[in-house]
Coordinates of C-alpha atoms in Angstrom, one line a residue:
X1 CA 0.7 56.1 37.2
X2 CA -2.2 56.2 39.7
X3 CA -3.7 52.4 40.2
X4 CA -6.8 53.2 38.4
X5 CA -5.2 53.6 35.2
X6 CA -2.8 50.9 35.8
X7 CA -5.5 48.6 36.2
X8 CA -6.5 48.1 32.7
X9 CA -2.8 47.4 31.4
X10 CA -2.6 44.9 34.4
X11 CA -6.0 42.8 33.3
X12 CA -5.0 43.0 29.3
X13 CA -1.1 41.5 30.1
X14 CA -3.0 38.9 33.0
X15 CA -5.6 37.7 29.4
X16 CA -2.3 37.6 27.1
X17 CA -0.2 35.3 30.0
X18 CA -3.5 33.4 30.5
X19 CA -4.4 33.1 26.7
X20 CA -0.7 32.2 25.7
X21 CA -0.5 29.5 28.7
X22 CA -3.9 27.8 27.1
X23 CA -3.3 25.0 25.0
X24 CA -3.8 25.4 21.5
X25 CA -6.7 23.5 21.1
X26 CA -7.1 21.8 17.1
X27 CA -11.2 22.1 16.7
X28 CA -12.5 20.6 13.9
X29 CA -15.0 22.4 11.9
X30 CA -14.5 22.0 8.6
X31 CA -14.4 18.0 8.1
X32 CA -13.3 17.9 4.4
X33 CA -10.5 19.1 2.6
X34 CA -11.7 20.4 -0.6
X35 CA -10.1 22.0 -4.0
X36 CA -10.6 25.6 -2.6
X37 CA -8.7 24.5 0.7
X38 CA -5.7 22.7 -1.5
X39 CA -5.5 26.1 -3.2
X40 CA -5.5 28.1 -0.4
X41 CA -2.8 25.3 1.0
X42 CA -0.9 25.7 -2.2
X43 CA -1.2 29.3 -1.8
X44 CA 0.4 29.2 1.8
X45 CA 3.5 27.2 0.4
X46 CA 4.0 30.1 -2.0
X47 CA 4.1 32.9 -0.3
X48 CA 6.8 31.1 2.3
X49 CA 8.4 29.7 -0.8
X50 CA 8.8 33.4 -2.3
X51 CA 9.9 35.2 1.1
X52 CA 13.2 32.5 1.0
X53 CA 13.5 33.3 -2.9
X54 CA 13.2 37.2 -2.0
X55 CA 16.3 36.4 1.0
X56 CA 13.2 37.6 3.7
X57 CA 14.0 34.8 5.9
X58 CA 15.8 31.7 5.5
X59 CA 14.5 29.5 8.6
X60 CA 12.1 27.7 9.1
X61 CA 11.1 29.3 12.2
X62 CA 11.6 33.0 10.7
X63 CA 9.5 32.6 7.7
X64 CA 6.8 31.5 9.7
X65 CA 7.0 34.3 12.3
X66 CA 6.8 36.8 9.7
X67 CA 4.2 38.3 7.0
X68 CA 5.5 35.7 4.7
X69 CA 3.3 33.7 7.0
X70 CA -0.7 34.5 6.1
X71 CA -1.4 33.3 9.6
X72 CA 1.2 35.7 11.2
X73 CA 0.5 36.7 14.6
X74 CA -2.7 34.3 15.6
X75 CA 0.0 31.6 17.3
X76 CA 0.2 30.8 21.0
X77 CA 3.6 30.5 22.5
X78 CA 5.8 27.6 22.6
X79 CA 5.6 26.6 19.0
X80 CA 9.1 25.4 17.8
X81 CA 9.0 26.2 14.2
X82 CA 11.4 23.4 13.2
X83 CA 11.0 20.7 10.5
X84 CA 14.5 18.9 8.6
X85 CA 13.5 18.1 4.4
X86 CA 11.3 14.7 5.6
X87 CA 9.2 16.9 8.1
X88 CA 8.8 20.6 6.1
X89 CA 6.0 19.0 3.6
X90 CA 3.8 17.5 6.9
X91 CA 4.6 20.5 9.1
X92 CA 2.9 22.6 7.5
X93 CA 0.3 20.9 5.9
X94 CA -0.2 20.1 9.7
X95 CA -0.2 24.0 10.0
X96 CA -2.3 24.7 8.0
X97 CA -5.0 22.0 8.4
X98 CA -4.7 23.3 12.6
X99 CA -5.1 27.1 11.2
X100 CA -8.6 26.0 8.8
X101 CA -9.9 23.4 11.5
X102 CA -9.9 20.6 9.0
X103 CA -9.1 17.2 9.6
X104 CA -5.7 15.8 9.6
X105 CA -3.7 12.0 9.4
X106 CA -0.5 10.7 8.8
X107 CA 1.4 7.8 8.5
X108 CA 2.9 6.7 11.7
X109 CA 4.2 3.1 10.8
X110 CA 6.0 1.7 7.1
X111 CA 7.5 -1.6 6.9
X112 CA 9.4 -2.6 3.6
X113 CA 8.0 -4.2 0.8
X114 CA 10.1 -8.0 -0.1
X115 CA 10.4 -9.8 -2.9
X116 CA 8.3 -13.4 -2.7
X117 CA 11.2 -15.7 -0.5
X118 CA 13.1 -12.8 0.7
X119 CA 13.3 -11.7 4.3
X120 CA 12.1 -8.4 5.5
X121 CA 15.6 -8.3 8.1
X122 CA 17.2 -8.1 4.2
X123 CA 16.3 -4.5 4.3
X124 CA 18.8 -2.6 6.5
X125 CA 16.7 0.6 6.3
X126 CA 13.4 1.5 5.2
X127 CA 14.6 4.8 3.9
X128 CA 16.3 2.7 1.1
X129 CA 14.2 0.0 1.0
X130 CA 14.7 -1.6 -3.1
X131 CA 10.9 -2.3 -3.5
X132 CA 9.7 0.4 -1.3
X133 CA 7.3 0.5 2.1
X134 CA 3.3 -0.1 2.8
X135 CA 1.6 2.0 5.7
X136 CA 1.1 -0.6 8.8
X137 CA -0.6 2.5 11.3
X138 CA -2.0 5.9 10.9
X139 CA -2.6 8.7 12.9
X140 CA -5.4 10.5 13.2
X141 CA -6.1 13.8 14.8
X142 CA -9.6 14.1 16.3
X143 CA -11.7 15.5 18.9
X144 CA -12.8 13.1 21.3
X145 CA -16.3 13.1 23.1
X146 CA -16.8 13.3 26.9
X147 CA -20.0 13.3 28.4
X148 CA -18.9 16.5 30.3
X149 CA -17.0 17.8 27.4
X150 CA -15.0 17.4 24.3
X151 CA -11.1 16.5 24.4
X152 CA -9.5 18.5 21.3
X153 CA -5.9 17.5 20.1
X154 CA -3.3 19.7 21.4
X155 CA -2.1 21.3 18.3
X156 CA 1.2 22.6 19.8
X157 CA 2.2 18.7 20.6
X158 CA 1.1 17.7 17.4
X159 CA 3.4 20.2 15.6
X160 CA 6.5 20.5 18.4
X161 CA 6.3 16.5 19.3
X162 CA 4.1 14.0 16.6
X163 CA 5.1 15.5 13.2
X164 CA 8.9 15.4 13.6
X165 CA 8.9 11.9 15.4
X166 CA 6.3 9.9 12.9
X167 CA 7.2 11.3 9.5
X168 CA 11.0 10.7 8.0
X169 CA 11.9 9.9 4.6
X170 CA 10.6 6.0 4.7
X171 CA 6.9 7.7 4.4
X172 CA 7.2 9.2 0.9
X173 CA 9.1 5.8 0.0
X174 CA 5.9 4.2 -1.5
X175 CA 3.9 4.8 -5.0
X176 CA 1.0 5.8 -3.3
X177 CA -1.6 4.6 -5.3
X178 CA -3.4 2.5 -2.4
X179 CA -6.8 4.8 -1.5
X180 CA -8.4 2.1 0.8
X181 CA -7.1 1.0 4.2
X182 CA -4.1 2.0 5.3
X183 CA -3.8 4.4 2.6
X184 CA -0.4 6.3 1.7
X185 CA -0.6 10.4 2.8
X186 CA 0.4 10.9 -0.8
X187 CA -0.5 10.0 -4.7
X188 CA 1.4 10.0 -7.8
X189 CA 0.6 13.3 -9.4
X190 CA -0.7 13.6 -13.2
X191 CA 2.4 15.8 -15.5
X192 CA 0.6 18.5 -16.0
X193 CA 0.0 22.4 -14.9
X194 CA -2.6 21.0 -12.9
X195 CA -0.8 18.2 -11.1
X196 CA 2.1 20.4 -10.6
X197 CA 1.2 23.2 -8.4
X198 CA 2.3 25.1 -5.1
X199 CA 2.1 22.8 -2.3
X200 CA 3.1 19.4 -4.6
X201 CA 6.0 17.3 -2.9
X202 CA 9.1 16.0 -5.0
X203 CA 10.9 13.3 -3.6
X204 CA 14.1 12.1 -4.2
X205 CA 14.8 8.2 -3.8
X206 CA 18.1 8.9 -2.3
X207 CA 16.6 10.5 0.7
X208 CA 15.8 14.4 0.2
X209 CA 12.3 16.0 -0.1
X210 CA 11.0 19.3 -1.2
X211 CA 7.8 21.4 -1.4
X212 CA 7.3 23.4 -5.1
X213 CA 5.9 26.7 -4.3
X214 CA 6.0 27.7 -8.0
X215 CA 6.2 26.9 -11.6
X216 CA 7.1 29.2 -14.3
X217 CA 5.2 29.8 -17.8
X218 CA 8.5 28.4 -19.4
X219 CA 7.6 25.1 -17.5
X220 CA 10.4 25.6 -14.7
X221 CA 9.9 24.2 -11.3
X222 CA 11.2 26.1 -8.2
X223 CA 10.8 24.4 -4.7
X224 CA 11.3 25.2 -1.0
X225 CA 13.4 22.7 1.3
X226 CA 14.3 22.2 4.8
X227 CA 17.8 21.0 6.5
X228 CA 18.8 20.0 9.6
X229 CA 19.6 23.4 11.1
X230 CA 16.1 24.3 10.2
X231 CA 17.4 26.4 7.3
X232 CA 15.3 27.0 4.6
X233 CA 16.5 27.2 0.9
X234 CA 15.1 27.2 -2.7
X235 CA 16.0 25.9 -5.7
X236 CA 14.7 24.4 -9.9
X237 CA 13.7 21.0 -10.2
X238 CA 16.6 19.3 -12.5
X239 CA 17.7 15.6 -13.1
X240 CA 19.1 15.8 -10.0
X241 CA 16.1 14.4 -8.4
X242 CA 16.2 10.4 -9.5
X243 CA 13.7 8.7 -10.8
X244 CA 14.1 4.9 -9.6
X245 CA 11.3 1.9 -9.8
X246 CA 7.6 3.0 -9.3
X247 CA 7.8 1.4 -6.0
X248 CA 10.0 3.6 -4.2
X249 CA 7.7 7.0 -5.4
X250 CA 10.3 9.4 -6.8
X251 CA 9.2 12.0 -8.4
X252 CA 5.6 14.7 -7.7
X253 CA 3.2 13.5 -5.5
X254 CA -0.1 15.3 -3.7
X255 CA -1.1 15.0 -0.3
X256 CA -4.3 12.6 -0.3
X257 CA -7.4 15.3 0.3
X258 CA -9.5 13.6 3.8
X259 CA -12.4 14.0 5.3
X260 CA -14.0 13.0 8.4
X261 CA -16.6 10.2 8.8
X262 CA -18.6 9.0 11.4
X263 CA -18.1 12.2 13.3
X264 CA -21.2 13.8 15.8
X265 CA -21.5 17.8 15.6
X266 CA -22.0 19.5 19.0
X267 CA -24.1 22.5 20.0
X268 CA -21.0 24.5 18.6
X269 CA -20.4 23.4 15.2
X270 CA -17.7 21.1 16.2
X271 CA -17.1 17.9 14.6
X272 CA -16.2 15.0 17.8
X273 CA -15.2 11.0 16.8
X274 CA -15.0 9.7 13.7
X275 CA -12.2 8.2 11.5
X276 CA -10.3 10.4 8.8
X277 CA -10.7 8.6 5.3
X278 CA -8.9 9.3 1.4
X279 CA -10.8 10.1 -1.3
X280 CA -10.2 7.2 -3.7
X281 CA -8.2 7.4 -6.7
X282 CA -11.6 7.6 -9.0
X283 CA -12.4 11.1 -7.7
X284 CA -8.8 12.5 -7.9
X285 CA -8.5 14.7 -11.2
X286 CA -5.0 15.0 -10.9
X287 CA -4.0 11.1 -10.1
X288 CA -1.7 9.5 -12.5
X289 CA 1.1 7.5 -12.7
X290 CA 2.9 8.5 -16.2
X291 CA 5.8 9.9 -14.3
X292 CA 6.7 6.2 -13.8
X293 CA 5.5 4.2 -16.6
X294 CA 5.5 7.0 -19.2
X295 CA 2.6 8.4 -21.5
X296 CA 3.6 4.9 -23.3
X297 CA 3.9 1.9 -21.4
X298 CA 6.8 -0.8 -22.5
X299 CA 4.9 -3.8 -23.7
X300 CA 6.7 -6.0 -21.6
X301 CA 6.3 -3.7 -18.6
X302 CA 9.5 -2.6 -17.7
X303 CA 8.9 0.6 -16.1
X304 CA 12.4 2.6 -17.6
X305 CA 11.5 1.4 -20.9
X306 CA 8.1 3.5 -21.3
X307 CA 8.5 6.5 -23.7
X308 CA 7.5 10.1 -23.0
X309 CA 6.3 11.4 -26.1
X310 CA 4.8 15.0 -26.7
X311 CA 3.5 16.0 -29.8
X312 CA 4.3 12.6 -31.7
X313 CA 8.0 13.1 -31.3
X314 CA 10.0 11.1 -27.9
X315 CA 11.4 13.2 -25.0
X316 CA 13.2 12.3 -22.4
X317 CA 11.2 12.3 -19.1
X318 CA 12.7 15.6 -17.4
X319 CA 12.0 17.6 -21.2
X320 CA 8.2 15.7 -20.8
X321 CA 8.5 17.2 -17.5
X322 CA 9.1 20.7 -18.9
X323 CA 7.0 20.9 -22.4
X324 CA 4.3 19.6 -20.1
X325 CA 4.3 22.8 -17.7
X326 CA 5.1 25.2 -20.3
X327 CA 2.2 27.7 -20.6
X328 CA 1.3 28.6 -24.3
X329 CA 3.6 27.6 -27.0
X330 CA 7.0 26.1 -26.1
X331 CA 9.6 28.9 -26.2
X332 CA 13.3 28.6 -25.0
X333 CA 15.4 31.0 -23.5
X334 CA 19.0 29.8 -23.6
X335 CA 20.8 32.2 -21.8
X336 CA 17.7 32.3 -19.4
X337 CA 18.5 28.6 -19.2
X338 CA 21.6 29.0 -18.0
X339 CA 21.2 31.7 -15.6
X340 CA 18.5 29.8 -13.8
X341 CA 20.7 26.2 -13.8
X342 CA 24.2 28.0 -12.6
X343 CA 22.1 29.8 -10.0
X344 CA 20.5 27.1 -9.0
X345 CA 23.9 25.6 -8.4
X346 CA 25.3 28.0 -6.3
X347 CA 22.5 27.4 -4.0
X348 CA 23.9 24.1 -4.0
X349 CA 27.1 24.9 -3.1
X350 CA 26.4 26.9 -0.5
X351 CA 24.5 24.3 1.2
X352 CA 27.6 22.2 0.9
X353 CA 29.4 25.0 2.2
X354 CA 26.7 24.8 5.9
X355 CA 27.6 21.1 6.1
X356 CA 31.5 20.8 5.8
X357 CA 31.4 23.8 8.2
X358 CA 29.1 21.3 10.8
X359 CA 32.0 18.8 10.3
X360 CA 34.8 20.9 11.1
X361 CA 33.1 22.8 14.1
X362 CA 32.4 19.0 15.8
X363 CA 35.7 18.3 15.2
X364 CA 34.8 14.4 13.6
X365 CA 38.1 14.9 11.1
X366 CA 40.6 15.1 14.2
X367 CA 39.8 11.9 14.7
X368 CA 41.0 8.3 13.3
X369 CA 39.6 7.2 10.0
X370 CA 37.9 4.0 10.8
X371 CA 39.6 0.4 9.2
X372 CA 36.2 0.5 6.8
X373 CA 33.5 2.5 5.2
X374 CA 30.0 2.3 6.1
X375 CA 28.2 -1.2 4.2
X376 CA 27.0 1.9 1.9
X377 CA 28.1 5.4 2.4
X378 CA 24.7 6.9 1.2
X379 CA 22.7 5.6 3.7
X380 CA 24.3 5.2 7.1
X381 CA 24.1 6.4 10.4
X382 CA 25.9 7.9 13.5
X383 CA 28.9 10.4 12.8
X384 CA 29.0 9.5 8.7
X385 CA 25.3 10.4 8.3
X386 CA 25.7 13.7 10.5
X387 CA 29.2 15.0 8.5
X388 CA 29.4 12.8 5.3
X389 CA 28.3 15.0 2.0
X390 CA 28.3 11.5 -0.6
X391 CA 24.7 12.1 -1.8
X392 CA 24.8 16.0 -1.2
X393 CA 28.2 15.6 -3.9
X394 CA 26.1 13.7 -6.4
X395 CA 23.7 15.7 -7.0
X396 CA 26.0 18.3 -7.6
X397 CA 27.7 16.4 -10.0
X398 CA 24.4 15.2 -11.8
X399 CA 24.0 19.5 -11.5
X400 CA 27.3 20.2 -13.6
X401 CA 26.5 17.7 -16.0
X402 CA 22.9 18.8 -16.5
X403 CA 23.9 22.3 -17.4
X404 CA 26.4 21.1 -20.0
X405 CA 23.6 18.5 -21.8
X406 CA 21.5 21.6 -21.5
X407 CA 23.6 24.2 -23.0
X408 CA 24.6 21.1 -25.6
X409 CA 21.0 20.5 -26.2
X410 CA 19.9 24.5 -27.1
X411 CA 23.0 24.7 -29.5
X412 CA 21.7 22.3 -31.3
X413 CA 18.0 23.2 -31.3
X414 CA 19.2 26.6 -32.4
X415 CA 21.5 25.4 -35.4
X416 CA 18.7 23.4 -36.2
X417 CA 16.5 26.5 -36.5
X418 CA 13.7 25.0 -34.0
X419 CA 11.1 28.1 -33.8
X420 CA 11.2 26.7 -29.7
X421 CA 14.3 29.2 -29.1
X422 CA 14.0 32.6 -28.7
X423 CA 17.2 33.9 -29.3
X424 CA 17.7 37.4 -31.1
X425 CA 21.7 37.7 -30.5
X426 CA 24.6 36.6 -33.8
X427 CA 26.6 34.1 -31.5
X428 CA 24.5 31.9 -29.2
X429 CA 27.6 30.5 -27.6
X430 CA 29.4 33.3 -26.8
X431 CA 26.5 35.2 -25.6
X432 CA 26.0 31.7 -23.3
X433 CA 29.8 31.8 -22.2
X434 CA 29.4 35.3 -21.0
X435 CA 25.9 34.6 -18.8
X436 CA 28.3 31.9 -16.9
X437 CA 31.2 33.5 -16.5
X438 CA 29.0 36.2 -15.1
X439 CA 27.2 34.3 -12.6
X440 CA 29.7 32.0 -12.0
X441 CA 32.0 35.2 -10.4
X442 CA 28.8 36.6 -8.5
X443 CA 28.3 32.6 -7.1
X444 CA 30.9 33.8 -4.4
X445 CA 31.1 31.6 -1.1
X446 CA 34.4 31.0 1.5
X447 CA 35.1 27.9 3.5
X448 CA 36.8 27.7 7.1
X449 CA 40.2 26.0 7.4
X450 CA 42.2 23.8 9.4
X451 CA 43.7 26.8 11.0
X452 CA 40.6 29.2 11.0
X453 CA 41.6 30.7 7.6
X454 CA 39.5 32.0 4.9
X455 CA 39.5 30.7 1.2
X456 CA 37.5 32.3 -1.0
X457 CA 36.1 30.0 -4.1
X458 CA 33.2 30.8 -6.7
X459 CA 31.2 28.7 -8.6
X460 CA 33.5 27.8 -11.2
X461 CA 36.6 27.3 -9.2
X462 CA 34.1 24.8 -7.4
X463 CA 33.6 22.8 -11.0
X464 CA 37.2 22.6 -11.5
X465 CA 37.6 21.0 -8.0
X466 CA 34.8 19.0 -8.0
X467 CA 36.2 15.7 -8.3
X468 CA 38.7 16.3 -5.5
X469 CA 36.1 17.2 -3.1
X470 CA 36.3 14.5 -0.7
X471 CA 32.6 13.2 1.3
X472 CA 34.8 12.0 3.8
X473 CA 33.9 13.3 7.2
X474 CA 37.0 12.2 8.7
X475 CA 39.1 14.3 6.1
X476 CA 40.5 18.0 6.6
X477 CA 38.1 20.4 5.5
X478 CA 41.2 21.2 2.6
X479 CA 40.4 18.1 1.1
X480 CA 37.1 18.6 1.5
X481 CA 37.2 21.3 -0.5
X482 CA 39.7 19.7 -2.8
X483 CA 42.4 22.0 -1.8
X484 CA 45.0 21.5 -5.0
X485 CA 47.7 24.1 -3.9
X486 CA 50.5 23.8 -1.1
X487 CA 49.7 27.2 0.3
X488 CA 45.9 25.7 0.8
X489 CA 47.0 22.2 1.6
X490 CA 49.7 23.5 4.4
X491 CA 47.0 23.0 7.2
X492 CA 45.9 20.1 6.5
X493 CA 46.3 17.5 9.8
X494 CA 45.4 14.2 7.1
X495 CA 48.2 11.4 8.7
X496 CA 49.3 9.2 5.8
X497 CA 46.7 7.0 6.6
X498 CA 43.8 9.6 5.8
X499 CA 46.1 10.7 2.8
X500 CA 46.3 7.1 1.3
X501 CA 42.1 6.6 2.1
X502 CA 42.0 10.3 0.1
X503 CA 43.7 9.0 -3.1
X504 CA 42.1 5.7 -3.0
X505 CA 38.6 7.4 -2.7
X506 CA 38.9 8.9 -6.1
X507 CA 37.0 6.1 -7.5
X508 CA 34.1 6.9 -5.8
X509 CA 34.3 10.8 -5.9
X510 CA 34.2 10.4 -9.6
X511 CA 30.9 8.9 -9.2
X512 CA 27.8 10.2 -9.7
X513 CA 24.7 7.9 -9.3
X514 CA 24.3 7.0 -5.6
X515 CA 24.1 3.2 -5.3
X516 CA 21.8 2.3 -1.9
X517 CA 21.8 -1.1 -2.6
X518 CA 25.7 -1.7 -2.8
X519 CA 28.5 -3.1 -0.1
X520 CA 30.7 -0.4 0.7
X521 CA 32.9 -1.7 3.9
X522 CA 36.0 -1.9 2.1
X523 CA 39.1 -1.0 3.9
X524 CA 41.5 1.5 2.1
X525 CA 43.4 -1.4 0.9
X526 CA 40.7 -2.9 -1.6
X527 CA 39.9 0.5 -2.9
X528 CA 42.2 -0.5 -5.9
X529 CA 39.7 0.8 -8.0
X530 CA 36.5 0.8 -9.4
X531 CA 34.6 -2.3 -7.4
X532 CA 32.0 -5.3 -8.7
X533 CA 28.2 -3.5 -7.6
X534 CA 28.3 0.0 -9.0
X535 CA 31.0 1.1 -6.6
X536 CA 33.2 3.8 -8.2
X537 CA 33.9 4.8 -11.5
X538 CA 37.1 4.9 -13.7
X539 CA 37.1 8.3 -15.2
X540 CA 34.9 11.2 -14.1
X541 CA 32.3 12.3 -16.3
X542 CA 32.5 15.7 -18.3
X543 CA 31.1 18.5 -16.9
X544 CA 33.6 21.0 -18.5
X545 CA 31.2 23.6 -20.0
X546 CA 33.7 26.2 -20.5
X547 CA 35.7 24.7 -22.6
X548 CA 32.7 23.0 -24.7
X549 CA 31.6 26.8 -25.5
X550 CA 35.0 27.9 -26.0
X551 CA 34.7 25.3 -28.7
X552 CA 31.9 26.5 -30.0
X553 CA 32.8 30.1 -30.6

């Protein structure tokens, strides 16, 4: 190619290198978030959220380099693309505010919240704090003015550096109704379709946090959330998210909408200085804290003693939750019910399946079991926090025994004749039996042995071993995956120590509400049984769903 047409491809790549070595500047020229920017935010979430529920992409860092992202192919180079469950909600609200040049603040400093007398060194760790945090600093981002020029943020430090090191857990541990100050980035959202939207948070007091990116017409809530490979998977909003005491904000909450105050606007239309404010609660529509207290508050003001009550008759909170969101008249599908909650759980599962596999590839269960637990194996650090699964098991547990009270529950309703089911079939519960056994065959997922085998398991091989599944990190990954058989077992490296800490464990693998606030350094000698504090349980709870719709046919 002659030199004068080479020229041209030579000063476009020389722009691209210069224009991808610029720092991405965050201008700010839009300085309030308003409803038509939360939907377009909420908007954003969903089309990510539907790309993982479609199997497009399933990172973080895929989904937003593809179409799923509306912004696709206007970022500079260098972006990272990674945020764990804490950072997934702020990244990219943080994304977006960058992409609509709006303002943007977070939290950057919580300290716990003590009862009168106590100490704050009491609280071991703010993401389990009893009574919750307060905000102590914010961040803002801002342009600053020069006399020469203006300083913008860096957006690409913002999002690769700030985000992930300032937000964690602790920041959605708080009820969020402060709107003055050191405000919280979130507020308790109002029950309602409303409230409830793409882009809402859901946190879980025992430490996980998702991002809903839709809700159905039969009141069903689907969500988005992040891990620490940066995966990305979906799944229904179900009592296994807690609720806990108003301080510790479980449950749906909205980022705060800001705006910008005090800022100058250059020649350019950009907004320079200023402080980034909260609307207070007065003007948010959607604020409410009926999730906590109920739609009728306990006279004496105990917070788990309010009632939810829809239509004159008392609901527990997660129906409230659903007859709330349900579009038109309530209607029912059972066997939709069921496909949704088993499928649901296979995500689950395989999830579980990622982090056993972490264990075994770093090698943690060659090593010695140490003399004593963690002081509480749900919220710990160092090797137990990395491999552990304690938390990650409960919730499958409060999963298995959600669909059974579910299934239990439509029975009923239909015997009863309730006009809320819609069910045209002659045998409700063997029409039931045959959508699980259905999808609990397709749930099909294989685990990695001692001696790089593969077992194959699905979903309901999974509920019969449940309760054998140790947490343990420092088990074989056969006992992990409560290997019952010899043939499976063979493997297995356990000494007799790690065999007797197994069988003394059961206590606590039959357990299903995680306890933050309870001493767990026992050594495998006082695990006798169940323990003074809420740790371990005597008898595992029933989760047997076939053989409760056996019963029924």
């Amino acid at each position: 190619m002659k030199l004068t047409r080479l020229l041209p491809f030579l000063l476009l790549a020389s722009a691209n290198a210069l224009a991808q070595n610029t720092t991405p500047q965050w201008r700010i020229t839009q300085p309030a978030w308003t409803n038509s920017h939360e939907e377009q935010f909420g908007n954003f979430v969903a089309q990510l959220g539907e790309a993982v529920e479609r199997r497009e992409c399933a990172k973080v860092d895929t989904c937003l380099q593809s179409t799923a992202n509306k912004y696709y192919g206007t970022d500079p180079s260098g972006l990272k693309y990674f945020a764990d469950c804490a950072d997934l909600p702020y990244y990219l609200r943080a994304y977006f505010a960058w992409k609509n040049e709006l303002p943007f603040s977070i939290v950057s400093e919580v300290k716990p919240n003590v009862a009168p007398g106590d100490d704050i060194k009491s609280v071991r760790d703010v993401r389990y704090s009893p009574l919750g945090n307060y905000v102590t600093k914010r961040f803002d981002v801002v342009t600053k003015s020069g006399i020469f020029k203006n300083t913008y943020a860096d957006a690409r430090e913002i999002l690769n550096e700030t985000v992930p090191q300032l937000t964690f857990s602790g920041t959605f541990r708080m009820m969020g109704h402060e709107d003055t100050g050191l405000f919280a980035d979130f507020y308790p959202a109002r029950i309602s379709r409303e409230g409830i939207r793409p882009g809402t948070v859901i946190y879980d007091p025992n430490g996980h946090v998702a991002i809903v990116y839709k809700v159905t017409d039969d009141g069903r809530i689907f969500y988005i959330d992040s891990h620490p490979d940066n995966s990305l998977t979906m799944g229904m909003f179900t009592p296994k998210f807690s609720r806990s005491n108003p301080y510790q904000g479980a449950g749906f909450k909205n980022f705060r909408p800001l705006y910008l105050a005090g800022a100058k606007v250059d020649s350019s239309g950009h907004h320079t200085g200023g402080q980034v404010l909260s609307y207070p609660n007065s003007q948010l529509i959607d604020f409410s804290t009926e999730q906590y207290y109920g739609t009728e508050r306990d006279p004496g003001g105990v917070w788990n003693k309010g009632k939810f009550v829809v239509q004159g008759q008392q609901v527990g909170f997660y129906d409230y939750v659903r007859l709330s969101l349900t579009q038109g008249e309530l209607h029912i599908d059972p066997l939709k019910d069921m496909a949704q909650i088993v499928d649901d759980i296979c995500v689950s599962l395989k999830d579980r399946v990622a982090a056993v596999e972490a264990a075994r590839t770093s090698g943690v269960y060659l090593k010695p079991h140490p003399e004593r637990l963690p002081v509480n194996i749900f919220g710990t650090e160092g090797e137990w926090e990395a491999y552990a699964t304690p938390s990650r098991d409960a919730r499958l547990k409060v999963a298995f025994m959600d669909l059974l009270s579910q299934t239990k529950a439509n029975i009923e309703r239909y015997k009863r004749g309730e006009s809320s089911i819609r069910y045209n079939g002659v045998n409700l519960a063997d029409d039931l039996f045959k959508v699980y056994a259905q999808k609990a065959q397709a749930c099909q997922f294989s685990y990695t042995t001692t001696n790089n085998l593969t077992v194959k398991m699905n979903l309901e091989a999974a509920r019969q071993r449940l309760f054998a599944m140790s947490f343990d990190p420092y088990h074989c990954i056969e006992h992990r995956w409560g290997a019952r058989i010899a043939q499976e077992l063979a493997a297995c490296t356990d000494d007799s120590n790690k065999r007797l800490w197994y069988e003394n464990q059961k206590w606590m693998r039959y357990q299903y509400e995680r306890k933050y606030d309870a001493r767990m350094d026992y050594s495998v000698y006082e695990l006798t049984g169940p323990l003074p504090g809420g740790v371990g349980i005597a008898t595992p709870p029933d989760i047997d769903i076939v053989g409760y719709l056996k019963s029924q046919r």
